[in-house]
């Protein structure tokens, strides 16, 4: 499929072109060029695209072209997280600029009343999380009879989170002649099957090969002793250009503890995880996005849908256990054409997870160690020529902590490539 170089050549309305221009978008991203022409014709679309590729515009721009005022709910976008639903709604408002189209987000953790008003009032566009939306469906607050476009955004994540029953409920109650679009960063079997099941003659478009990392992201792995992660982070935060830093920890308690520690060292920090109330999460995101704080410490709740421009660095303070999470986490930087850097702290006990990530990516990640922080006490590299020709097998080490390992085992692991 040839890719359109301009929005004008896509056949969009003047209102939409003006709204796009007001956003400062000068040309369509690859996924937009691929998806918009087919979606405008009413075709179903399956898009393999991660956040950061412009996927929201890819489904929102064409769907909005057909909206008719006063005809009730016409576009429904289901999203895995509150943050993403709110972001998608915000994008729809911006793309609807200059028209009277009404957009609401319907998410959990906030009051029902304004949502009921929007749903009963037949607002044209709703971005929702499946749980809360189904609550409203059950209560009879939603009329889906005029639904024209149903979008499942980040379908892989929604299935991971167990939203299949709610999604199926919405599908069952939606008009059969609707247009369906499914976007997903990855295409594991379950999502693939769902896509085939719910779309008809869909065009399949792909932003980048499934699960790949944007070219503009520089990645680096620090091999560290378990106890030095906080000091290493503080050290790196002193570096040039570490302006807006998103740090991922594995646990909520870990996020709270790290945030406290950074604050005690004078680094302004916010925390975001699922135990925090909605208004705290919104405030944290806001303070991070506006630069009131430089560091946001988060668990994977913030991983998808978080759309903050200008994140300079993503730090995997703990190595994600699921390789897909690595791709999504680091996709928070290097967005829409700007460069970013992702660093990952790896202890000997986390090497197994790192290897799964490298296997998933199909390439190895550059390893660095800083004197005083590294677990072997000397600088190591993982480049091919530095590896021993016959690396020692160090079976079962992936789950042990560095303290359990002999110096010899550590050395073997550092040069070990399988
Ligand atoms: P998304 O993948 O939809 O989350 O979009 C990622 C970021 O890219 C958002 O900040 C969008 O505002 C921005 N964006 C989307 N489309 C374009 C475009 N055509 N040109 C420049 N930026 C864009």
PDB file of N, CA and C and ligand atoms in Angstrom, residues 7 20 23-29 31-32 49-59 61 84 87 91 94 153-154 305-309 332 335-337, ligand 1:
ATOM      1  N   UNK A   7      -1.901  15.004   4.816  1.00  0.00           N
ATOM      2  CA  UNK A   7      -3.266  14.770   5.278  1.00  0.00           C
ATOM      3  C   UNK A   7      -4.266  15.185   4.188  1.00  0.00           C
ATOM      4  N   UNK A  20      -6.370  19.132  12.694  1.00  0.00           N
ATOM      5  CA  UNK A  20      -5.063  18.455  12.609  1.00  0.00           C
ATOM      6  C   UNK A  20      -3.948  19.498  12.562  1.00  0.00           C
ATOM      7  N   UNK A  23      -3.190  20.998  15.839  1.00  0.00           N
ATOM      8  CA  UNK A  23      -2.388  20.110  16.690  1.00  0.00           C
ATOM      9  C   UNK A  23      -0.913  20.194  16.336  1.00  0.00           C
ATOM     10  N   UNK A  24      -0.622  20.798  15.198  1.00  0.00           N
ATOM     11  CA  UNK A  24       0.776  20.895  14.759  1.00  0.00           C
ATOM     12  C   UNK A  24       1.257  19.645  14.039  1.00  0.00           C
ATOM     13  N   UNK A  25       0.308  18.791  13.624  1.00  0.00           N
ATOM     14  CA  UNK A  25       0.713  17.590  12.898  1.00  0.00           C
ATOM     15  C   UNK A  25       0.845  17.959  11.422  1.00  0.00           C
ATOM     16  N   UNK A  26       2.034  17.865  10.893  1.00  0.00           N
ATOM     17  CA  UNK A  26       2.238  18.310   9.514  1.00  0.00           C
ATOM     18  C   UNK A  26       2.022  17.197   8.498  1.00  0.00           C
ATOM     19  N   UNK A  27       2.344  15.954   8.880  1.00  0.00           N
ATOM     20  CA  UNK A  27       2.075  14.861   7.939  1.00  0.00           C
ATOM     21  C   UNK A  27       1.659  13.604   8.706  1.00  0.00           C
ATOM     22  N   UNK A  28       0.914  12.735   8.034  1.00  0.00           N
ATOM     23  CA  UNK A  28       0.457  11.530   8.738  1.00  0.00           C
ATOM     24  C   UNK A  28       1.628  10.633   9.131  1.00  0.00           C
ATOM     25  N   UNK A  29       1.510   9.966  10.258  1.00  0.00           N
ATOM     26  CA  UNK A  29       2.513   8.965  10.623  1.00  0.00           C
ATOM     27  C   UNK A  29       2.251   7.736   9.729  1.00  0.00           C
ATOM     28  N   UNK A  31       1.376   4.687  10.293  1.00  0.00           N
ATOM     29  CA  UNK A  31       0.152   3.918  10.588  1.00  0.00           C
ATOM     30  C   UNK A  31      -1.092   4.716  10.178  1.00  0.00           C
ATOM     31  N   UNK A  32      -1.020   6.030  10.292  1.00  0.00           N
ATOM     32  CA  UNK A  32      -2.148   6.863   9.857  1.00  0.00           C
ATOM     33  C   UNK A  32      -2.317   6.780   8.336  1.00  0.00           C
ATOM     34  N   UNK A  49       0.153  -1.732  16.227  1.00  0.00           N
ATOM     35  CA  UNK A  49       0.865  -0.471  16.461  1.00  0.00           C
ATOM     36  C   UNK A  49       0.941  -0.211  17.941  1.00  0.00           C
ATOM     37  N   UNK A  50       2.104   0.210  18.382  1.00  0.00           N
ATOM     38  CA  UNK A  50       2.251   0.546  19.789  1.00  0.00           C
ATOM     39  C   UNK A  50       1.927   2.020  19.998  1.00  0.00           C
ATOM     40  N   UNK A  51       1.717   2.377  21.258  1.00  0.00           N
ATOM     41  CA  UNK A  51       1.515   3.779  21.596  1.00  0.00           C
ATOM     42  C   UNK A  51       2.766   4.541  21.195  1.00  0.00           C
ATOM     43  N   UNK A  52       2.576   5.731  20.662  1.00  0.00           N
ATOM     44  CA  UNK A  52       3.733   6.506  20.212  1.00  0.00           C
ATOM     45  C   UNK A  52       3.848   6.547  18.702  1.00  0.00           C
ATOM     46  N   UNK A  53       3.052   5.705  18.029  1.00  0.00           N
ATOM     47  CA  UNK A  53       3.123   5.649  16.570  1.00  0.00           C
ATOM     48  C   UNK A  53       2.060   6.527  15.912  1.00  0.00           C
ATOM     49  N   UNK A  54       1.179   7.121  16.728  1.00  0.00           N
ATOM     50  CA  UNK A  54       0.084   7.919  16.179  1.00  0.00           C
ATOM     51  C   UNK A  54      -1.166   7.093  15.927  1.00  0.00           C
ATOM     52  N   UNK A  55      -1.279   5.955  16.628  1.00  0.00           N
ATOM     53  CA  UNK A  55      -2.396   5.040  16.363  1.00  0.00           C
ATOM     54  C   UNK A  55      -3.755   5.659  16.720  1.00  0.00           C
ATOM     55  N   UNK A  56      -3.785   6.533  17.723  1.00  0.00           N
ATOM     56  CA  UNK A  56      -5.065   7.129  18.102  1.00  0.00           C
ATOM     57  C   UNK A  56      -5.634   7.923  16.929  1.00  0.00           C
ATOM     58  N   UNK A  57      -4.786   8.719  16.298  1.00  0.00           N
ATOM     59  CA  UNK A  57      -5.223   9.467  15.112  1.00  0.00           C
ATOM     60  C   UNK A  57      -5.640   8.523  13.999  1.00  0.00           C
ATOM     61  N   UNK A  58      -4.953   7.372  13.900  1.00  0.00           N
ATOM     62  CA  UNK A  58      -5.241   6.422  12.824  1.00  0.00           C
ATOM     63  C   UNK A  58      -6.683   5.933  12.879  1.00  0.00           C
ATOM     64  N   UNK A  59      -7.234   5.735  14.088  1.00  0.00           N
ATOM     65  CA  UNK A  59      -8.645   5.321  14.126  1.00  0.00           C
ATOM     66  C   UNK A  59      -9.600   6.482  14.357  1.00  0.00           C
ATOM     67  N   UNK A  61      -9.333   9.856  13.447  1.00  0.00           N
ATOM     68  CA  UNK A  61      -9.555  10.792  12.340  1.00  0.00           C
ATOM     69  C   UNK A  61     -10.621  10.249  11.374  1.00  0.00           C
ATOM     70  N   UNK A  84      -5.488   5.798  29.565  1.00  0.00           N
ATOM     71  CA  UNK A  84      -5.554   5.747  28.107  1.00  0.00           C
ATOM     72  C   UNK A  84      -6.912   6.254  27.625  1.00  0.00           C
ATOM     73  N   UNK A  87      -6.936   9.895  27.730  1.00  0.00           N
ATOM     74  CA  UNK A  87      -6.076  10.440  26.674  1.00  0.00           C
ATOM     75  C   UNK A  87      -6.763  10.370  25.314  1.00  0.00           C
ATOM     76  N   UNK A  91      -7.779  13.413  22.837  1.00  0.00           N
ATOM     77  CA  UNK A  91      -7.406  13.483  21.416  1.00  0.00           C
ATOM     78  C   UNK A  91      -8.644  13.706  20.554  1.00  0.00           C
ATOM     79  N   UNK A  94      -9.733  17.288  20.701  1.00  0.00           N
ATOM     80  CA  UNK A  94      -8.858  18.148  19.891  1.00  0.00           C
ATOM     81  C   UNK A  94      -9.139  17.957  18.398  1.00  0.00           C
ATOM     82  N   UNK A 153      -8.938  -0.589  21.605  1.00  0.00           N
ATOM     83  CA  UNK A 153      -7.593  -0.025  21.622  1.00  0.00           C
ATOM     84  C   UNK A 153      -6.738  -0.826  22.603  1.00  0.00           C
ATOM     85  N   UNK A 154      -5.520  -1.143  22.200  1.00  0.00           N
ATOM     86  CA  UNK A 154      -4.619  -1.961  23.019  1.00  0.00           C
ATOM     87  C   UNK A 154      -5.310  -3.258  23.428  1.00  0.00           C
ATOM     88  N   UNK A 305      -0.654   3.786  27.496  1.00  0.00           N
ATOM     89  CA  UNK A 305      -1.595   4.899  27.491  1.00  0.00           C
ATOM     90  C   UNK A 305      -1.019   6.159  28.076  1.00  0.00           C
ATOM     91  N   UNK A 306       0.128   6.047  28.696  1.00  0.00           N
ATOM     92  CA  UNK A 306       0.689   7.246  29.279  1.00  0.00           C
ATOM     93  C   UNK A 306       1.321   8.057  28.144  1.00  0.00           C
ATOM     94  N   UNK A 307       0.778   9.207  27.903  1.00  0.00           N
ATOM     95  CA  UNK A 307       1.214   9.973  26.747  1.00  0.00           C
ATOM     96  C   UNK A 307       1.734  11.325  27.201  1.00  0.00           C
ATOM     97  N   UNK A 308       2.960  11.318  27.675  1.00  0.00           N
ATOM     98  CA  UNK A 308       3.565  12.566  28.103  1.00  0.00           C
ATOM     99  C   UNK A 308       4.656  12.881  27.098  1.00  0.00           C
ATOM    100  N   UNK A 309       4.564  14.051  26.512  1.00  0.00           N
ATOM    101  CA  UNK A 309       5.581  14.408  25.536  1.00  0.00           C
ATOM    102  C   UNK A 309       6.874  14.769  26.242  1.00  0.00           C
ATOM    103  N   UNK A 332       7.480   4.626  26.103  1.00  0.00           N
ATOM    104  CA  UNK A 332       7.046   5.921  26.690  1.00  0.00           C
ATOM    105  C   UNK A 332       8.009   7.029  26.312  1.00  0.00           C
ATOM    106  N   UNK A 335       9.017   9.337  21.561  1.00  0.00           N
ATOM    107  CA  UNK A 335       7.687   9.381  20.954  1.00  0.00           C
ATOM    108  C   UNK A 335       7.584  10.382  19.814  1.00  0.00           C
ATOM    109  N   UNK A 336       6.823   9.983  18.805  1.00  0.00           N
ATOM    110  CA  UNK A 336       6.500  10.841  17.664  1.00  0.00           C
ATOM    111  C   UNK A 336       7.709  11.638  17.175  1.00  0.00           C
ATOM    112  N   UNK A 337       8.779  10.904  16.941  1.00  0.00           N
ATOM    113  CA  UNK A 337       9.905  11.514  16.244  1.00  0.00           C
ATOM    114  C   UNK A 337      10.992  12.131  17.101  1.00  0.00           C
TER     115      UNK A 337
HETATM  116  P1  LIG B   1      -0.394   7.754  19.939  1.00  0.00           P
HETATM  117  O1  LIG B   1       0.420   6.636  19.329  1.00  0.00           O
HETATM  118  O2  LIG B   1      -1.740   7.856  19.327  1.00  0.00           O
HETATM  119  O3  LIG B   1      -0.456   7.656  21.425  1.00  0.00           O
HETATM  120  O4  LIG B   1       0.345   9.133  19.589  1.00  0.00           O
HETATM  121  C1  LIG B   1       1.597   9.445  20.115  1.00  0.00           C
HETATM  122  C2  LIG B   1       1.911  10.922  20.049  1.00  0.00           C
HETATM  123  O5  LIG B   1       2.095  11.334  18.699  1.00  0.00           O
HETATM  124  C3  LIG B   1       0.830  11.819  20.597  1.00  0.00           C
HETATM  125  O6  LIG B   1       1.456  12.795  21.396  1.00  0.00           O
HETATM  126  C4  LIG B   1       0.202  12.461  19.396  1.00  0.00           C
HETATM  127  O7  LIG B   1      -0.289  13.748  19.681  1.00  0.00           O
HETATM  128  C5  LIG B   1       1.355  12.497  18.415  1.00  0.00           C
HETATM  129  N1  LIG B   1       0.944  12.413  17.002  1.00  0.00           N
HETATM  130  C6  LIG B   1      -0.027  11.646  16.490  1.00  0.00           C
HETATM  131  N2  LIG B   1      -0.098  11.800  15.146  1.00  0.00           N
HETATM  132  C7  LIG B   1       0.857  12.688  14.805  1.00  0.00           C
HETATM  133  C8  LIG B   1       1.282  13.262  13.555  1.00  0.00           C
HETATM  134  N3  LIG B   1       0.706  12.944  12.406  1.00  0.00           N
HETATM  135  N4  LIG B   1       2.303  14.142  13.586  1.00  0.00           N
HETATM  136  C9  LIG B   1       2.907  14.452  14.767  1.00  0.00           C
HETATM  137  N5  LIG B   1       2.549  13.963  15.970  1.00  0.00           N
HETATM  138  C10 LIG B   1       1.535  13.082  16.002  1.00  0.00           C
END
